[in-house]
Coordinates of C-alpha atoms and ligand atoms in Angstrom, one line a residue:
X28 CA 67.9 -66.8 107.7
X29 CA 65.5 -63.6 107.3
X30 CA 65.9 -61.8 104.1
X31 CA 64.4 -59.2 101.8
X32 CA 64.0 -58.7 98.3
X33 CA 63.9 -55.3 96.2
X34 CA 63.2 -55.7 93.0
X35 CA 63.8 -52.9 90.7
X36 CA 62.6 -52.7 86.8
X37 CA 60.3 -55.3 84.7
X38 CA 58.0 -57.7 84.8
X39 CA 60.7 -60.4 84.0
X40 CA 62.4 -59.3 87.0
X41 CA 59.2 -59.1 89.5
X42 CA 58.9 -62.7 88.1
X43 CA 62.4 -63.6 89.2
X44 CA 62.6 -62.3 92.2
X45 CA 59.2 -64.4 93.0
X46 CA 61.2 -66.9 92.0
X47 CA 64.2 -66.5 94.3
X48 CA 61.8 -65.8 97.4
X49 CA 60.0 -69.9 97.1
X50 CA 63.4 -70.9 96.3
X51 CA 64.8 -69.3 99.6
X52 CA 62.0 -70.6 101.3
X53 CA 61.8 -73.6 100.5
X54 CA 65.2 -73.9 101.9
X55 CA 63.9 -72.6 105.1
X56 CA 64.7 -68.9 104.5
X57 CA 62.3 -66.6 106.0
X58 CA 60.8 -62.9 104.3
X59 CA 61.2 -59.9 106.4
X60 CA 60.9 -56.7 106.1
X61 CA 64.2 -54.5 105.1
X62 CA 65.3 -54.0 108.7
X63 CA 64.7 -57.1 110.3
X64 CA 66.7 -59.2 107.3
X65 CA 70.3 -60.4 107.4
X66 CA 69.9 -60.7 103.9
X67 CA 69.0 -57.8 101.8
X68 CA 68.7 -58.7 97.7
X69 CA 68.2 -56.3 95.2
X70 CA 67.2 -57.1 92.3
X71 CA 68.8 -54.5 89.4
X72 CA 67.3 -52.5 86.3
X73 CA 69.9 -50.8 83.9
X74 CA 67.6 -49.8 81.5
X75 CA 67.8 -46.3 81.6
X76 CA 70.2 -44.0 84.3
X77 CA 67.4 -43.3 86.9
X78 CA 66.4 -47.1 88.1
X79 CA 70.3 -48.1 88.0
X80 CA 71.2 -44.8 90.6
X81 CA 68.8 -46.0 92.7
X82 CA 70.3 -48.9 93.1
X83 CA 73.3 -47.4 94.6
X84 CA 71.3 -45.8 97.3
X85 CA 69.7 -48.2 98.2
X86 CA 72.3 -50.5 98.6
X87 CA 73.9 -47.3 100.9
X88 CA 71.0 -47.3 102.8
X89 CA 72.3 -50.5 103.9
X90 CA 75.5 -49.6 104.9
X91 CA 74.8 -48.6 108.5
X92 CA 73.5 -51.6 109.4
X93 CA 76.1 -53.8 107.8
X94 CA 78.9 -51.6 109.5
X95 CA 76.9 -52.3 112.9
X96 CA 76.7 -56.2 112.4
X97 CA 79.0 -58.0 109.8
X98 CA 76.7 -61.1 109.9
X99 CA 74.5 -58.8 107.8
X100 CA 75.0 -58.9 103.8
X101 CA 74.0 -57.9 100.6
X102 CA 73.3 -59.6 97.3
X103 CA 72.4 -57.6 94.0
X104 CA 71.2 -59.5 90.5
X105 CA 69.7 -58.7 88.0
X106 CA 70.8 -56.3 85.1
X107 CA 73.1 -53.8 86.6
X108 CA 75.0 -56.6 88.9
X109 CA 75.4 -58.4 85.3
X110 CA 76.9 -54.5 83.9
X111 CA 78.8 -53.7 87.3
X112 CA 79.6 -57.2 88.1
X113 CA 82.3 -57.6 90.4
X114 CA 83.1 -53.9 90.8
X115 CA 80.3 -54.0 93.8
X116 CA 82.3 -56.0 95.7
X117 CA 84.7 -52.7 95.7
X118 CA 82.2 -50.3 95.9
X119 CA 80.1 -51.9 98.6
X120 CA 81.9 -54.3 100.5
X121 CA 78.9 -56.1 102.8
X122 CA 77.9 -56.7 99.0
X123 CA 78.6 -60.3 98.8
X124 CA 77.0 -62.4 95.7
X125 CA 76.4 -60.8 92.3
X126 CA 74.3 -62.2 90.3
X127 CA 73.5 -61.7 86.8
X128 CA 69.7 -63.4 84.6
X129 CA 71.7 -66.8 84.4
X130 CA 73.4 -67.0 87.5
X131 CA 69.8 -66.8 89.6
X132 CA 69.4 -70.4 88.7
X133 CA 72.1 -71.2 91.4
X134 CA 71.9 -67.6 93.1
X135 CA 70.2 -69.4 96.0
X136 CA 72.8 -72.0 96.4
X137 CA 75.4 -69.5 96.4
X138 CA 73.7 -67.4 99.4
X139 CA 73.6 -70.8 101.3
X140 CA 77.2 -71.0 100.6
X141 CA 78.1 -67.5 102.2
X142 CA 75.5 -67.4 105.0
X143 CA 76.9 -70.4 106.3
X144 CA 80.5 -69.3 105.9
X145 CA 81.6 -71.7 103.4
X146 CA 82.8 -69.1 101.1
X147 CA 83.5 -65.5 101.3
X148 CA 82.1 -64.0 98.1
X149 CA 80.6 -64.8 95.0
X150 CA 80.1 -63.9 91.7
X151 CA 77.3 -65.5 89.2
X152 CA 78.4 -63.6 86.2
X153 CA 78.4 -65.9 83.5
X154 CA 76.2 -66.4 80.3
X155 CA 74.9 -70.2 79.8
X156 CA 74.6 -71.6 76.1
X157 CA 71.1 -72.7 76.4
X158 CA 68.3 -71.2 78.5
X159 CA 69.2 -72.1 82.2
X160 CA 66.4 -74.4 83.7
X161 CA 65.6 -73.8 87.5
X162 CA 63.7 -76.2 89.9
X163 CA 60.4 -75.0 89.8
X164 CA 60.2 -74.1 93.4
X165 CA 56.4 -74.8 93.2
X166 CA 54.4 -75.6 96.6
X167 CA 56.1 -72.9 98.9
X168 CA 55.3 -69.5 99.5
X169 CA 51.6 -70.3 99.6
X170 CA 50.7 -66.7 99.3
X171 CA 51.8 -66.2 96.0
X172 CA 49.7 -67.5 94.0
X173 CA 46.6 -66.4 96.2
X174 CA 45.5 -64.4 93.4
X175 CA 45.6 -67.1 90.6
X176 CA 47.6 -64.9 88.2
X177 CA 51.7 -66.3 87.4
X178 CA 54.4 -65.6 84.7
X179 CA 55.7 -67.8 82.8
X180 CA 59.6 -67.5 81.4
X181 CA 60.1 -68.9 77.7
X182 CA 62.8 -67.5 77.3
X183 CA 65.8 -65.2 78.6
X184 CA 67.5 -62.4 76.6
X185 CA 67.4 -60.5 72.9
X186 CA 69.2 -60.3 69.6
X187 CA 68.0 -57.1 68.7
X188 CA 70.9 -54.5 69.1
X189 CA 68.5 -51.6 69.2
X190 CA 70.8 -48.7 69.3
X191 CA 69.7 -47.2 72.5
X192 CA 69.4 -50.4 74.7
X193 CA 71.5 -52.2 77.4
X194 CA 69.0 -55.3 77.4
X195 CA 71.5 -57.6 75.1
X196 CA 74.6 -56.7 77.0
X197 CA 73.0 -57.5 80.3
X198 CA 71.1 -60.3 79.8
X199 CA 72.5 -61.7 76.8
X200 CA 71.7 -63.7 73.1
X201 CA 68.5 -64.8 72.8
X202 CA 67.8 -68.2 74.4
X203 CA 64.5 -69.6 74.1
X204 CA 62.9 -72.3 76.6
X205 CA 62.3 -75.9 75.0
X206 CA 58.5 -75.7 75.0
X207 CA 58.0 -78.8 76.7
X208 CA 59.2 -77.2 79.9
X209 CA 57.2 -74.0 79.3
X210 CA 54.2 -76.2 78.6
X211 CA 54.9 -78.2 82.0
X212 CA 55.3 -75.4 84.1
X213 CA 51.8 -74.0 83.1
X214 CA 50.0 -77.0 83.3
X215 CA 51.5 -77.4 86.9
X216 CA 50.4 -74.3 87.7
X217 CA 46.9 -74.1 86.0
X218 CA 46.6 -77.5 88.6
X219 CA 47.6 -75.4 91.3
X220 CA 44.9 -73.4 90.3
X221 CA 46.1 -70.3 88.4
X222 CA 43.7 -69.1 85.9
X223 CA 45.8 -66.4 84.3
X224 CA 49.6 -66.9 82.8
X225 CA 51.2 -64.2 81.3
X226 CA 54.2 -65.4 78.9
X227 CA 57.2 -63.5 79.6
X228 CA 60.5 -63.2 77.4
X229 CA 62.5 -59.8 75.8
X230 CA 60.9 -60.5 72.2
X231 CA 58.5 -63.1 72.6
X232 CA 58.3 -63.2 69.0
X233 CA 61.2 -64.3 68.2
X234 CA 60.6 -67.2 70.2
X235 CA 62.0 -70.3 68.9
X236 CA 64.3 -68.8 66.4
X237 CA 67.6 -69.4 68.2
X238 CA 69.7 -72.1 69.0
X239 CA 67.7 -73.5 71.9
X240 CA 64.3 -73.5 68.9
X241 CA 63.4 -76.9 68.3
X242 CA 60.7 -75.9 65.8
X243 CA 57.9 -74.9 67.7
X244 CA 57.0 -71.3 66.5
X245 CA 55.3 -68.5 69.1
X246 CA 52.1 -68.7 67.6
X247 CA 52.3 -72.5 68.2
X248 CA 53.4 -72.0 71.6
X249 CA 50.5 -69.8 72.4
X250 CA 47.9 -72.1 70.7
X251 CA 49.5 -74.9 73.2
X252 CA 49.1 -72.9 76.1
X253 CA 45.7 -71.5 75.3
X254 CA 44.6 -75.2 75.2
X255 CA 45.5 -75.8 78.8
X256 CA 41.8 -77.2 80.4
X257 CA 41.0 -74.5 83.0
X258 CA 42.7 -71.6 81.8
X259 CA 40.8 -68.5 81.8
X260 CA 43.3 -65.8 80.8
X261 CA 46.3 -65.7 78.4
X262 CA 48.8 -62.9 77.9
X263 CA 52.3 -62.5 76.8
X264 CA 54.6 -59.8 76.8
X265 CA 57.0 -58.1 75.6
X266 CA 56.3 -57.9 71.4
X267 CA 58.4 -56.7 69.2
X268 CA 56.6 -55.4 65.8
X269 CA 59.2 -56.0 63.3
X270 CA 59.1 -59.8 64.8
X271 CA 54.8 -60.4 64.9
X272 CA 53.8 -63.3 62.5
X273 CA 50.1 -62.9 61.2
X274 CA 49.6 -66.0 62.6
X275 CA 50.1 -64.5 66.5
X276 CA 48.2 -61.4 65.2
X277 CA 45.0 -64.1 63.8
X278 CA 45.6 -65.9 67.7
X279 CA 43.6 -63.0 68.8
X280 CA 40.3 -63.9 66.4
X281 CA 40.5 -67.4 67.4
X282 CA 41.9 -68.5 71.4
X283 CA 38.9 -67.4 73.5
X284 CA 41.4 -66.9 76.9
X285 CA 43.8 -65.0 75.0
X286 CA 42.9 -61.9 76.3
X287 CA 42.2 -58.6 74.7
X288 CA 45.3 -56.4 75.2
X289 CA 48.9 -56.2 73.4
X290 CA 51.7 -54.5 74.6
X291 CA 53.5 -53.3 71.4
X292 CA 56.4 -51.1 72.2
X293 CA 56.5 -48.3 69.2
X294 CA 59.2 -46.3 70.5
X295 CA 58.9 -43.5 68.1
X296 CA 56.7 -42.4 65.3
X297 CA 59.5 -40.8 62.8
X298 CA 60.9 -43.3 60.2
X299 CA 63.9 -41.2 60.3
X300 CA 64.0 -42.1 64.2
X301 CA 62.7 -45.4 63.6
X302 CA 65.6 -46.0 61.5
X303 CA 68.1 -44.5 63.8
X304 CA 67.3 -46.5 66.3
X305 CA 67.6 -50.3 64.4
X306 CA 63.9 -51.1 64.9
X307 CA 63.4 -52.4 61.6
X308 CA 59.5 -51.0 60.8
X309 CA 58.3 -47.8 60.0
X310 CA 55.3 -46.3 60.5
X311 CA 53.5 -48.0 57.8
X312 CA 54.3 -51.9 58.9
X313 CA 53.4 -50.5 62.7
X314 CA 49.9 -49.1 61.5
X315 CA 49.3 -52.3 59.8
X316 CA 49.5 -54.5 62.8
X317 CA 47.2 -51.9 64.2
X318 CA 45.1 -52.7 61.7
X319 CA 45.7 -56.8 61.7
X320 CA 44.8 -56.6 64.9
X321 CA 41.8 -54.7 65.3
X322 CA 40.2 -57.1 62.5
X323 CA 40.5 -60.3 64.7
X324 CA 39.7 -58.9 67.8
X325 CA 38.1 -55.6 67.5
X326 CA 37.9 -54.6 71.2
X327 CA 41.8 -55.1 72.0
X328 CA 43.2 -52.9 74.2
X329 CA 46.9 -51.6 72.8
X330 CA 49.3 -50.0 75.0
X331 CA 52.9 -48.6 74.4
X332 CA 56.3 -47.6 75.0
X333 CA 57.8 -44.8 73.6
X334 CA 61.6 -42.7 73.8
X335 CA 61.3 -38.4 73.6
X336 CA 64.8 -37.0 72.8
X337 CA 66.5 -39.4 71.0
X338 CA 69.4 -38.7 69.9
X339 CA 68.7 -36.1 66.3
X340 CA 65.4 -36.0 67.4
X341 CA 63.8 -33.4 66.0
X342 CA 60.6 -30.8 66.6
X343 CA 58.3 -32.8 63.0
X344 CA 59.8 -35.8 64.4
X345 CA 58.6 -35.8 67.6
X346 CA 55.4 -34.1 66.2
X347 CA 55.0 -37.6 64.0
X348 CA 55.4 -39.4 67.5
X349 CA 52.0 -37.1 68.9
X350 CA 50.7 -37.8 65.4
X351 CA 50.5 -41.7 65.4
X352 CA 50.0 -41.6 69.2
X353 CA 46.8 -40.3 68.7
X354 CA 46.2 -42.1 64.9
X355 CA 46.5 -45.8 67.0
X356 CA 45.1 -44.3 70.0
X357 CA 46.7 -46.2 72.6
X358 CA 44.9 -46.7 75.5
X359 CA 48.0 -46.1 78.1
X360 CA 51.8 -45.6 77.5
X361 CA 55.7 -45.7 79.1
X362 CA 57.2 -42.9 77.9
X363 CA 60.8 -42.3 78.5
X364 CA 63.3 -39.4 78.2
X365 CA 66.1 -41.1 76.1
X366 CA 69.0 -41.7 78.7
X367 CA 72.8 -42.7 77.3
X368 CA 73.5 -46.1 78.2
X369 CA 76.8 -47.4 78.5
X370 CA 77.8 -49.4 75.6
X371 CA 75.0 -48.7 73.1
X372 CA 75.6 -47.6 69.8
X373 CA 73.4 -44.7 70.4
X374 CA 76.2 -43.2 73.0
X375 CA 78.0 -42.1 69.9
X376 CA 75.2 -40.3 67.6
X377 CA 74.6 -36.6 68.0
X378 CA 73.5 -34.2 68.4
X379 CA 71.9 -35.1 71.5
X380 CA 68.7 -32.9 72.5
X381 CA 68.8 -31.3 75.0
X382 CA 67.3 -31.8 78.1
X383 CA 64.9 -29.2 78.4
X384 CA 63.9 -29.6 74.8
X385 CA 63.3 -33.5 76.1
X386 CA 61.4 -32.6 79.3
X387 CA 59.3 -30.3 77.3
X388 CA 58.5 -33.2 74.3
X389 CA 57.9 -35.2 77.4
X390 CA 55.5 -33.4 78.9
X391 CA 53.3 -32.6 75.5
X392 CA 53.4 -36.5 74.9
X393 CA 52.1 -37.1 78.4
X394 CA 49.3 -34.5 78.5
X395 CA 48.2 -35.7 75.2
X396 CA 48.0 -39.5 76.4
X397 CA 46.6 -38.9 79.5
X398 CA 43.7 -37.4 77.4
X399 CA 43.7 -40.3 74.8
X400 CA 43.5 -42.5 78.0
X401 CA 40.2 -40.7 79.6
X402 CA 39.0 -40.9 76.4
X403 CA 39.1 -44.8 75.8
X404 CA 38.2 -45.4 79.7
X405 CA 35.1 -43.1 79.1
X406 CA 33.9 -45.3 76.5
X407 CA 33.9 -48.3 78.6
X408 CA 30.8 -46.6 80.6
X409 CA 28.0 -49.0 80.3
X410 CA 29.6 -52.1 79.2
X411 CA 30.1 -55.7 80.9
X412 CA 33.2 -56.7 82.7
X413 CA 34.8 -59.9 84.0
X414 CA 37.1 -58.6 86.9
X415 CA 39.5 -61.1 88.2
X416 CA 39.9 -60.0 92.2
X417 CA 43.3 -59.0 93.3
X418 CA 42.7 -57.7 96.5
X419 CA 40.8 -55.4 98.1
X420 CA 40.8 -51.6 97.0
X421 CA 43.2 -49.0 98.6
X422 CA 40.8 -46.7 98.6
X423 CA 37.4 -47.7 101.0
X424 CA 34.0 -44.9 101.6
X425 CA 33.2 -46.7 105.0
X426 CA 29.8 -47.2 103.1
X427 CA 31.0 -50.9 101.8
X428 CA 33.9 -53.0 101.4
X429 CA 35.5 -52.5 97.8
X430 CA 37.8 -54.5 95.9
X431 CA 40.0 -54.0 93.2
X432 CA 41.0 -56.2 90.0
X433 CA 41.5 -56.6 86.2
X434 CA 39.2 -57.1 83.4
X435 CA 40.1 -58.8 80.6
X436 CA 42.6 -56.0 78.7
X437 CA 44.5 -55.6 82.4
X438 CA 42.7 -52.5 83.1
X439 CA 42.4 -51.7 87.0
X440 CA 38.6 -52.2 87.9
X441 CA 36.9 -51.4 91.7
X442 CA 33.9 -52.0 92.9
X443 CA 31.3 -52.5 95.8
X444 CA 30.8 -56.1 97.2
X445 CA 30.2 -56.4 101.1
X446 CA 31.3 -59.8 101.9
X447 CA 33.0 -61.4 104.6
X448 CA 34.6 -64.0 102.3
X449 CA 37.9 -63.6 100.6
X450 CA 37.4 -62.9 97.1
X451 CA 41.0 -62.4 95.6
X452 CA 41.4 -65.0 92.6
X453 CA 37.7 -65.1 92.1
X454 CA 36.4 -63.7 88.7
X455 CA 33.2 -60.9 89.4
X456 CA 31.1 -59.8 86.5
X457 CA 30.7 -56.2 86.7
X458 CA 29.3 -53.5 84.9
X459 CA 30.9 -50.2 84.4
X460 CA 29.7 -47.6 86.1
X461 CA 32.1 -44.8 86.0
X462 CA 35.6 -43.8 84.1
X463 CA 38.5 -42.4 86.1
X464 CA 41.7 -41.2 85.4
X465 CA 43.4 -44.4 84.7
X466 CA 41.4 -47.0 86.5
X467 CA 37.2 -48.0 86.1
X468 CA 34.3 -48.4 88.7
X469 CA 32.0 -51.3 88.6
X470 CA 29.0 -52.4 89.9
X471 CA 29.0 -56.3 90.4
X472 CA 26.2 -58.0 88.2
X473 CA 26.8 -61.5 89.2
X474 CA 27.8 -63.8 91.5
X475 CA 31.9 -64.4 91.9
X476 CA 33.0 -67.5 90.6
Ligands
LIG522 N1 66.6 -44.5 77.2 C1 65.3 -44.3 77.4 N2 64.4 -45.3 77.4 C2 64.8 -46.6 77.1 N3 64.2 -47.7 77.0 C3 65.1 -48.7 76.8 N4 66.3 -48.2 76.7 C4 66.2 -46.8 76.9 C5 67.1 -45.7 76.9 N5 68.4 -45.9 76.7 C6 62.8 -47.9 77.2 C7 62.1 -48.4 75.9 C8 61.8 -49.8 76.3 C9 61.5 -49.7 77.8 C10 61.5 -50.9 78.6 O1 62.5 -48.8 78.2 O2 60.9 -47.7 75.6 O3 60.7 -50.4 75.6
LIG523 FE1 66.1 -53.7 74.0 FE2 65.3 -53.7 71.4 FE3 65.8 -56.1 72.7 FE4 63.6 -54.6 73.4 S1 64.0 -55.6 71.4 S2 65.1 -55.6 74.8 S3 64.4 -52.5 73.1 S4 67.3 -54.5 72.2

């Protein structure tokens, strides 16, 4: 069978549908592109209105060819099949699994089942107790992990109930990973020869401290991992402030490969907002992580997500926002329009700003970042990089062949090296040449190893 994945939203679900494409292959499935598949998956974000309409056309997009051929079919997972569930089976009838962040376990199974005719449709709705194990689906898809990064899950949904987001209604309580299989499926890979995992999982801070815990704390987790023989880089994503024990903040002084870059979503820079929306810190407590962690690793790179418009939002709250924007100086940030999601608490508070007002914030918050983010690029000029390859660049001056990475904090790095050979998952030392607008220039200083 030929099939195709879309995959919509975050990293956890780039990361699954990786997942689902060796597990399909190794069953003998083939990739192809979108109109040469009898299979097309899409893999769903819910997280705010825009990524979840998109869904809807896409899958519509699909509908002439499915009304042309009814061996063709469709399968969405992910967080809006989890919200919509069976109601796509109505909507869009050449959809026929739905799968929601437990179900892909046995998601490929299931589109066995229904290729083959054995059953009609099928729905994967279901939460499990404890985090739902999948077969590795390791030594297929040799491409993958050509560039020697991977993700890691350690675990699969969040407690957190903060009032604007979907995330615990579609992909449920918090279930953490038992650490042995985490610490498994890196060392398999780090053998395969990966040199950079990133840790993935809603609130990785909170790892451990739900039913599937046996103990093992993040911090210890990360230590573990760190410790892996011939692992260059360490990441983890997605923090949650209100959740960050010193002792992850002090991994940054002390684990070498743990790289130099947090994610810490802020969301807002008003208490009042803060409050509003259940995060649990204020400005104060977010300012001293800042500070926590530029003591133990003084070059770290932060970056940031942040709401406009929530709901009450006002003009000196969104002006705090701007204020400790530029106070932390984040070197890059998501920011969002609030969007009314079905369910949250949030849907109920008023007044709502409106959307002009929201645009507006929007646009202020941007402009200011985007100078924040020349600025912190521009001071890079001059210094020593370790660029691990991804590929080559997009962009080529017929002068020389240039290739495109990341350094250490994730930032996007090309430079010059005219060689034959094939240097994606090769680490180049580079020094920095020049600052653009959100990636750097290097000139290679060393040989690639
Ligand atoms: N509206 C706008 N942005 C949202 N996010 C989550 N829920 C919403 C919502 N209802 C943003 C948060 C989160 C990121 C993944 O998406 O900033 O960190
Ligand atoms: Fe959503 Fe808050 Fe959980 Fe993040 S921590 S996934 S924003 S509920």
């Amino acid at each position: 069978m030929k099939f195709h994945i879309t995959t919509f939203g975050c990293q956890m679900n780039v990361h699954d549908s990786q997942w689902l494409a060796r597990a399909l292959e190794a069953r003998g499935w083939e990739q192809a592109d979108e109109s040469g598949a009898q299979v097309y998956i899409v893999n769903t974000c819910s997280v705010r209105d825009k990524p979840e309409q998109k869904v809807y056309s896409e899958l519509g997009r699909f509908a002439a060819r499915a009304a042309k051929d009814s061996t063709v079919f469709a399968a969405v997972g992910g967080c809006v099949a989890q919200q919509v569930g069976e109601g796509f089976f109505k909507r869009f009838p050449y959809v026929r699994l739905v799968f929601g962040t437990d179900g892909i376990a046995t998601a490929p199974d299931a589109l066995e089942r229904i290729a083959e005719g054995a059953e009609d449709r099928i729905a994967l709705l279901d939460f499990d107790e404890i985090y739902p194990e999948r077969d590795m689906a390791t030594g297929t898809c040799s491409d993958l992990h050509k560039n020697r990064q991977a993700f890691v899950n350690i675990m699969q949904g969040c407690d957190n109930f903060c009032t604007y987001c979907i995330v615990p209604f579609t992909r449920g309580r918090q279930k953490s990973r038992h650490p042995d299989q985490v610490l498994a499926e890196c060392r398999g890979l780090v053998r395969a020869g990966v040199r950079e995992i990133t840790l993935l999982g809603q609130n990785v801070n909170s790892f451990g401290q739900d039913k599937g815990g046996v103990g093992v704390t993040f911090a210890e987790l990360l230590r573990m991992v760190a410790e892996i023989p011939g692992l260059d880089r360490l990441r983890f994503t997605t923090s949650h402030p209100k959740d960050i024990a010193p002792e992850v903040i002090e991994a940054f002084g002390k684990l070498s490969n743990l790289c130099p870059s947090l994610h810490l979503p802020m969301q807002a820079g008003s208490d009042a907002v803060l409050k509003r929306m259940g995060r649990k810190y204020d400005r104060r407590r977010y300012l001293s992580i800042v500070d926590g962690l530029r003591q133990a690793r003084p070059d770290i790179s932060l970056t940031t997500d942040l709401i406009v418009g929530f709901p009450g939002e006002t003009e000196e709250d969104f002006e705090q926002t701007l204020e400790m924007v530029e106070r932390v100086g984040f070197e890059s940030s998501f920011s969002f329009k609030y969007s009314d999601r079905p369910g949250v608490a949030a849907l109920k508070f008023s007044p709502k700003v409106e959307p002009e007002v929201a645009t507006k914030r929007l646009d202020r918050l941007q402009k200011l970042q985007n100078d924040i983010t020349r600025k912190c690029l521009k001071n890079l000029v001059g210094r020593p990089a370790e660029v691990l390859v991804e590929g080559k660049s997009r962009r080529q001056d017929g002068l020389g062949i240039f290739w495109r990475g990341r350094d250490a904090s994730w930032r996007v790095v090309n430079f010059r090296y005219d060689c034959d050979d094939d240097i994606v998952g090769s680490m180049v030392p580079v020094t920095i040449t020049e600052a653009k607008n959100h990636s750097l220039i290097g000139e290679r200083t060393g040989e690639p190893w």
